[in-house]
mmCIF file of C-alpha atoms in Angstrom:
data_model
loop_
_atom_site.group_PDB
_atom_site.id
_atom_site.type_symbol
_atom_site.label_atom_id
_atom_site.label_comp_id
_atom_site.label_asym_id
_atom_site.label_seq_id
_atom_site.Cartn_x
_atom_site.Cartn_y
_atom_site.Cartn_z
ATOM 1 C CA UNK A 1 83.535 52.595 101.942
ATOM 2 C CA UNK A 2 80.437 53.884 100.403
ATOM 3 C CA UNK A 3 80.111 55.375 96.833
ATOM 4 C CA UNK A 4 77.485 57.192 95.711
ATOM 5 C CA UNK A 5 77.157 59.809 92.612
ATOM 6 C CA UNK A 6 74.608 62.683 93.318
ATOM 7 C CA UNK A 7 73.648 64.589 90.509
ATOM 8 C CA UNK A 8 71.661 67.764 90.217
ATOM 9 C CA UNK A 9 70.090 68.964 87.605
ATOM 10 C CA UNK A 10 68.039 72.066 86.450
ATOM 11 C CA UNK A 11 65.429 71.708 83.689
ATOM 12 C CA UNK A 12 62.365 73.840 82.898
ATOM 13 C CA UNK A 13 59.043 72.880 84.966
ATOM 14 C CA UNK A 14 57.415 71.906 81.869
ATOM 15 C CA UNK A 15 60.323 70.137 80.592
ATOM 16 C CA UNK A 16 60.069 67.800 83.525
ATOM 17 C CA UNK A 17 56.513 67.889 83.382
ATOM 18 C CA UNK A 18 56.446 66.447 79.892
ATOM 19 C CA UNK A 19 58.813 63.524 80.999
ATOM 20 C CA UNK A 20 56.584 62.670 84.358
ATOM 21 C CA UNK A 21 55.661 58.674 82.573
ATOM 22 C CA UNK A 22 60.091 58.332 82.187
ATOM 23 C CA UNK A 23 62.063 57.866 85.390
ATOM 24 C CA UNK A 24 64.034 60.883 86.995
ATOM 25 C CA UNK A 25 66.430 62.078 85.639
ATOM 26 C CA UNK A 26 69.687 60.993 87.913
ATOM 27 C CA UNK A 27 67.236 57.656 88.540
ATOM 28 C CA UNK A 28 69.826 55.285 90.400
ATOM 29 C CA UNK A 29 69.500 54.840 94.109
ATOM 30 C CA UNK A 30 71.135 57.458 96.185
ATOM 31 C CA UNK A 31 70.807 60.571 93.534
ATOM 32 C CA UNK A 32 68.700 63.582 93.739
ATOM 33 C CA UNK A 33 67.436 65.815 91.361
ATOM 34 C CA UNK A 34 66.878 69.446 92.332
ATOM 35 C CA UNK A 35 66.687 72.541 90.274
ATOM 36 C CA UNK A 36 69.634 75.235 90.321
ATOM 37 C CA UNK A 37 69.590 78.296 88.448
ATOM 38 C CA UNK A 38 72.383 78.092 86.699
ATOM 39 C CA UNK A 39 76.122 77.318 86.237
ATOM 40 C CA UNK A 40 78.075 78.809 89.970
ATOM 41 C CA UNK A 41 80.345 81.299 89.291
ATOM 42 C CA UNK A 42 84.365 79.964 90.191
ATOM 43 C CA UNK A 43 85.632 81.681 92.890
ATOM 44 C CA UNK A 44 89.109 82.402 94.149
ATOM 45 C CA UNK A 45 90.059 78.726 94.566
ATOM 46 C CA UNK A 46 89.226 77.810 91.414
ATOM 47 C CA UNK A 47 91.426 79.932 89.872
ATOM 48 C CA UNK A 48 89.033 82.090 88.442
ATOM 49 C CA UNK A 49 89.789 84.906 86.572
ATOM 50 C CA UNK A 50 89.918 88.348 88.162
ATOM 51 C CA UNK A 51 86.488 90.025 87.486
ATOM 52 C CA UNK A 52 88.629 93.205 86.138
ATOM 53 C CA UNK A 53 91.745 93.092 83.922
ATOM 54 C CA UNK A 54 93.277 95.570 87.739
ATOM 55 C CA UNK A 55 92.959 92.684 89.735
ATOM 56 C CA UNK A 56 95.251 90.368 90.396
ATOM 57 C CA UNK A 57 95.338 86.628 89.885
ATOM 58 C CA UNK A 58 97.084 83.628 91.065
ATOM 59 C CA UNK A 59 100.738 83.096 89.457
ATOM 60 C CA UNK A 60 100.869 87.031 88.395
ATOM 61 C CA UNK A 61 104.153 88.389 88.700
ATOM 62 C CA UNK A 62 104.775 91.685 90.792
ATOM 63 C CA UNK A 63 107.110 94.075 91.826
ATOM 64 C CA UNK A 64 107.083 95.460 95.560
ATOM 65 C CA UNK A 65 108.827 98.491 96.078
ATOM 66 C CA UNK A 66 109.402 99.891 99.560
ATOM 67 C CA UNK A 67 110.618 103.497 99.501
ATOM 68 C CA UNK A 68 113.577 104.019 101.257
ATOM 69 C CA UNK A 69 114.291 100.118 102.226
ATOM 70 C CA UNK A 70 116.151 98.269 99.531
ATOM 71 C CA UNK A 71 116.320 95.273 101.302
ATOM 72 C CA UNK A 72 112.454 95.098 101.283
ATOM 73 C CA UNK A 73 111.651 95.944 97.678
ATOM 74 C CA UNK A 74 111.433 93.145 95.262
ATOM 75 C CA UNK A 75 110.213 90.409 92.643
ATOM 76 C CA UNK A 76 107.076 88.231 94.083
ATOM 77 C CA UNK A 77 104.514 85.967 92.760
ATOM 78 C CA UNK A 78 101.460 85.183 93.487
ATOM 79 C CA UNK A 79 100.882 81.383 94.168
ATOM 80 C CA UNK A 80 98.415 78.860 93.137
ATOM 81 C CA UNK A 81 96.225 79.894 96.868
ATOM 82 C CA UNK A 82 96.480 83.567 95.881
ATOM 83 C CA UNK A 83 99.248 84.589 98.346
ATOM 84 C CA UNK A 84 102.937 85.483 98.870
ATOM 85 C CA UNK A 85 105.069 85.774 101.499
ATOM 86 C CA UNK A 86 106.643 88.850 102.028
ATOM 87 C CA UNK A 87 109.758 90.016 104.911
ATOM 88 C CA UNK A 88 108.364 90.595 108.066
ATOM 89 C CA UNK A 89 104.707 90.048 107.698
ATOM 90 C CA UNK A 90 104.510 86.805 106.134
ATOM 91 C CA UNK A 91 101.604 85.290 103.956
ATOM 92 C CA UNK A 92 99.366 87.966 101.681
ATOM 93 C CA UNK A 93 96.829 87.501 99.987
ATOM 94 C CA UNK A 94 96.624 89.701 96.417
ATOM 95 C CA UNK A 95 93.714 88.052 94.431
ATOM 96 C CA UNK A 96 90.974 89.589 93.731
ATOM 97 C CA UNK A 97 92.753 93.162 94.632
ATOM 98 C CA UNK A 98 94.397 96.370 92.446
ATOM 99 C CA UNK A 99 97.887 96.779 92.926
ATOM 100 C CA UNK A 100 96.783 99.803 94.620
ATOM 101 C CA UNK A 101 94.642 98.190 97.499
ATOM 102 C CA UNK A 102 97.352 95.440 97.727
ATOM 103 C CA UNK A 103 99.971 98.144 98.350
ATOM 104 C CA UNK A 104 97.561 99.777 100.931
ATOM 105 C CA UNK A 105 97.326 96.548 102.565
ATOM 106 C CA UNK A 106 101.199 95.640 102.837
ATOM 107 C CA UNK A 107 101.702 99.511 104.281
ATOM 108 C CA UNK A 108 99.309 98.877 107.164
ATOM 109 C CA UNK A 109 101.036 95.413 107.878
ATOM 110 C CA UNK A 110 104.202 96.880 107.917
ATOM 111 C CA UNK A 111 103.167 100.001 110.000
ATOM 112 C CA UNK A 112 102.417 96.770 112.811
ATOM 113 C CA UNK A 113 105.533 95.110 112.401
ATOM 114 C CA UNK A 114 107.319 98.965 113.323
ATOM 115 C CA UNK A 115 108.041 100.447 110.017
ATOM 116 C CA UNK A 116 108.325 103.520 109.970
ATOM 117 C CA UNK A 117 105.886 105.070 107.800
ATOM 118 C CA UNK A 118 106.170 102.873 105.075
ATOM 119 C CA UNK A 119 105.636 103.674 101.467
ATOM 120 C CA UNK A 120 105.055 101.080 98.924
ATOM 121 C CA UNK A 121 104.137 100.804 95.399
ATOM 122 C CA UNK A 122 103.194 97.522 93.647
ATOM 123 C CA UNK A 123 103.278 96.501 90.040
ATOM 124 C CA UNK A 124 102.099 93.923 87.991
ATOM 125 C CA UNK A 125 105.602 92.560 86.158
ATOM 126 C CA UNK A 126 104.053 89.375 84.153
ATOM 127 C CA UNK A 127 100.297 88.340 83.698
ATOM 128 C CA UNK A 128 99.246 84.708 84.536
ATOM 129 C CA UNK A 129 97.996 83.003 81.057
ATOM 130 C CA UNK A 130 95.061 81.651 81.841
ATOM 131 C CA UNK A 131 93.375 78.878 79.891
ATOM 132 C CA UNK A 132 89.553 77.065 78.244
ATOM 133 C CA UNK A 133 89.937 73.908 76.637
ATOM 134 C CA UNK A 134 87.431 73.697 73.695
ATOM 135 C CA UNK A 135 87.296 69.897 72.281
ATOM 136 C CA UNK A 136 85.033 67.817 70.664
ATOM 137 C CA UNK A 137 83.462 68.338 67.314
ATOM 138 C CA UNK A 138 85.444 71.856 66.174
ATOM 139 C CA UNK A 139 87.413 72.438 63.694
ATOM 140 C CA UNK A 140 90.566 73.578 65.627
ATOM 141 C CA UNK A 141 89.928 71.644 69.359
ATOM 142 C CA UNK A 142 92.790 72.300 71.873
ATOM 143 C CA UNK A 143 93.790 74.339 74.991
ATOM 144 C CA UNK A 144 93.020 78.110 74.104
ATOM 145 C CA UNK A 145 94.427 81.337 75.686
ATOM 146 C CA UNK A 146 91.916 83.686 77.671
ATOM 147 C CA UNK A 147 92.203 87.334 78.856
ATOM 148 C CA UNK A 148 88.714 86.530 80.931
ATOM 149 C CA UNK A 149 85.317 85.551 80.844
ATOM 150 C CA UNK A 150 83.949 84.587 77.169
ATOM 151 C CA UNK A 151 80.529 83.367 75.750
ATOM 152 C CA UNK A 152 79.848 79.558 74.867
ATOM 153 C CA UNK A 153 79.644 80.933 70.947
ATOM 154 C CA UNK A 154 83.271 82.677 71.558
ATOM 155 C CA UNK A 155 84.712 79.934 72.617
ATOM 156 C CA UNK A 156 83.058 77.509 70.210
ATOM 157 C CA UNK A 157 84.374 80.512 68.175
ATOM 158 C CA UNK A 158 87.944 80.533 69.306
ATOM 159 C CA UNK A 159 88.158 76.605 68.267
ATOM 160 C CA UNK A 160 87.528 77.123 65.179
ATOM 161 C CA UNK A 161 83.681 76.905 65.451
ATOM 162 C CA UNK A 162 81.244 73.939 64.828
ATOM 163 C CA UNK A 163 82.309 71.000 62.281
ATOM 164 C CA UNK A 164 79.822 69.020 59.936
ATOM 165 C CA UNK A 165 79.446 66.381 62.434
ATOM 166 C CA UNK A 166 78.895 68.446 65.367
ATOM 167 C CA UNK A 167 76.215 68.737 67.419
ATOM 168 C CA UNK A 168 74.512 71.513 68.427
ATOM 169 C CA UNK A 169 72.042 70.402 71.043
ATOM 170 C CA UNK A 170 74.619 68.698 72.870
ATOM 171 C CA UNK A 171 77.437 70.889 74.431
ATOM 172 C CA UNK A 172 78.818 70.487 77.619
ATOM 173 C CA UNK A 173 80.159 72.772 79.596
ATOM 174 C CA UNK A 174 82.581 71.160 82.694
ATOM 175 C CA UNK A 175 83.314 73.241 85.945
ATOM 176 C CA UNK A 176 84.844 72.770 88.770
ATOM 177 C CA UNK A 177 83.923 74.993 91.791
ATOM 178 C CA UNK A 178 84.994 74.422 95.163
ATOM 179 C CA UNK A 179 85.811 70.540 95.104
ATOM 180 C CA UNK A 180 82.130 69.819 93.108
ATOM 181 C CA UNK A 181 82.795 69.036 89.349
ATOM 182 C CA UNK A 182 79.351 70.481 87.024
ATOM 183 C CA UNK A 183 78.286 70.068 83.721
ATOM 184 C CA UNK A 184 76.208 72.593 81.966
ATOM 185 C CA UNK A 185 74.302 71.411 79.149
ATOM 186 C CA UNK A 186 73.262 73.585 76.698
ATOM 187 C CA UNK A 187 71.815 73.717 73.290
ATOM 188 C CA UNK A 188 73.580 76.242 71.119
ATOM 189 C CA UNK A 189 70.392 76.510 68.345
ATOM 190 C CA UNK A 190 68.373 77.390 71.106
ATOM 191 C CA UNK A 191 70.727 80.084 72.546
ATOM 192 C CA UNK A 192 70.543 81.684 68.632
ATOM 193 C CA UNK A 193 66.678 81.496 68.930
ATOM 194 C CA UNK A 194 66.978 84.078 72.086
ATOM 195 C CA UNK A 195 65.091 81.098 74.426
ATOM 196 C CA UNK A 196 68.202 81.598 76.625
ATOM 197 C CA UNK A 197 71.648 83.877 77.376
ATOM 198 C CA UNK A 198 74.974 82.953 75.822
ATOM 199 C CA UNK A 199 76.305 81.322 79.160
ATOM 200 C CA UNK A 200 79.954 82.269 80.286
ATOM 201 C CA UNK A 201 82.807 80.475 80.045
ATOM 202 C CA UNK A 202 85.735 80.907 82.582
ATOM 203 C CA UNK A 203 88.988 80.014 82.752
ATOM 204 C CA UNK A 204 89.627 76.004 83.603
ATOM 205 C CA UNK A 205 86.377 75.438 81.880
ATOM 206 C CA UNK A 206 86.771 72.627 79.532
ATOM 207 C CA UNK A 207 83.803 72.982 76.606
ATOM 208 C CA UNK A 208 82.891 69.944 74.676
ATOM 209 C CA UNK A 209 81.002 69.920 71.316
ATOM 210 C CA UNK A 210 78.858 66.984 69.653
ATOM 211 C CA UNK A 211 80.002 63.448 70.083
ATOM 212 C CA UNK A 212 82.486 63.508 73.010
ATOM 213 C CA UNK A 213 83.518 61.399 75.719
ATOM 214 C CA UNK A 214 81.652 63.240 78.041
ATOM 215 C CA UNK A 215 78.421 63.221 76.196
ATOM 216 C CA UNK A 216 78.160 59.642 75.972
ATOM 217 C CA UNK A 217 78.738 59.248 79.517
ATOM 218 C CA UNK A 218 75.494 61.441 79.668
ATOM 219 C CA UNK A 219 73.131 60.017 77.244
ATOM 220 C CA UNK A 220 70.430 58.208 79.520
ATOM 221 C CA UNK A 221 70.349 62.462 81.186
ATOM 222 C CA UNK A 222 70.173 63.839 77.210
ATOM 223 C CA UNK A 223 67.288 61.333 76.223
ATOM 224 C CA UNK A 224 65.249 62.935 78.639
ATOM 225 C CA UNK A 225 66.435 66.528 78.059
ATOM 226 C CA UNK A 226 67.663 68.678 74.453
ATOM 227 C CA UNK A 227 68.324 71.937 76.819
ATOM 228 C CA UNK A 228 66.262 73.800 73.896
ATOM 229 C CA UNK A 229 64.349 75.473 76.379
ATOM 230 C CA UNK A 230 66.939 76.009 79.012
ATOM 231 C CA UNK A 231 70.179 75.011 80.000
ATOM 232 C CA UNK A 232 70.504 71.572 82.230
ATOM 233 C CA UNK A 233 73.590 72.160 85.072
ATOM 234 C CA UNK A 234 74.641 68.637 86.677
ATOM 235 C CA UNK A 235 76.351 68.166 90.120
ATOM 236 C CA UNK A 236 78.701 64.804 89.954
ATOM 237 C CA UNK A 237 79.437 64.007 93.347
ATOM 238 C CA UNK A 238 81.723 60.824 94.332
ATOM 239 C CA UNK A 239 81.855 60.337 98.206
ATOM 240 C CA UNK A 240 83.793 57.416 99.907
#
């Protein structure tokens, strides 16, 4: 079998411009370098958060209520894929919807499967925790709890912010978004300056500060690259 790593990265045009006399970055034999705006947003898959505190995300807990038919009212949740089964219709999918348009949905199913004009209500019982790992050089590193989307700062923030050793022009952000592991690379002196947004950070990121693991394992990519300007996004791809 074949292995080959395919990164992408995104740099400013002048950034690369100034490095034209230094190989690529991503320089080994079967990797391409492309520019990409940005960071992808996680989708459903991922386990992304909901993009409003209504809707509903994997592992919530709800309760289904079916006017007038005991039998079909009761305790679901969600699972890891964003569905649950319920009597008589089978698999639903509730991610990404209110309890409102989920209970619209389960009505018309059930008017198909010959229920009488049903009536349900759904309500959200437990909310699914939902988690960013901040490690590296801050204070208080470890897995933190999220409500939804924060800023790099917050959640350099949230562990306890930046220690004396840290690093500020090397912070990694890693993603995962549908099977293709990214890192974002950003410098957080240049995100005070204004040169570029506060990124967001999602649930399942994992942010790493200063001397970490991960940014040794991308040092040859960092010599060529601070991420002053802008951020740097990497693709790793492994394919057998």
């Amino acid at each position: 079998m074949l292995n080959f790593r395919k990164i992408i990265a995104m740099a400013a045009v002048s950034l690369l411009a100034a490095c034209a006399s230094t190989p690529p970055v991503g320089g080994a034999p079967n990797t391409q370098v492309a520019t990409v705006s940005d960071l992808p947003t996680p989708g459903v898959a991922d386990l992304a958060p909901s993009v409003t505190d209504a809707q509903l995300r994997p592992l919530d807990v709800l309760q289904v209520d079916l006017f007038g038919v005991e039998d079909l009212s009761r305790e679901v949740q969600v699972g890891a894929n964003g569905t649950f089964d319920y009597p008589l219709i089978g698999a639903v999918n509730a991610v990404g919807r209110t309890p409102e348009e989920l209970a619209r949905e389960l009505e018309s199913r059930l008017r198909q499967s010959y229920v009488l004009d049903p009536n349900v209500t759904v309500r959200l019982k437990g909310r699914a925790q939902q988690y960013v790992t901040v490690g590296g050089e801050v204070s208080s590193p470890g897995r933190l709890p999220i409500e939804g989307p924060v800023t790099l700062m917050e959640a350099v923030a949230m562990g306890g912010g930046l220690d004396e050793y840290a690093k500020r022009d090397e912070v990694l952000v890693f993603r995962t978004v549908d099977g293709e592991r990214y890192i974002g690379v950003y410098n957080l002196q240049g995100i005070q300056r204004g040169n570029y947004a506060d990124p967001t950070v999602y649930p399942n990121d994992i942010v790493m500060v200063g001397d970490s693991p991960g940014r040794r394992r991308l040092e040859n990519i960092l010599s060529l690259a601070t991420a002053i300007s802008s951020p740097l996004v990497i693709l790793e791809r492994v394919l057998q």
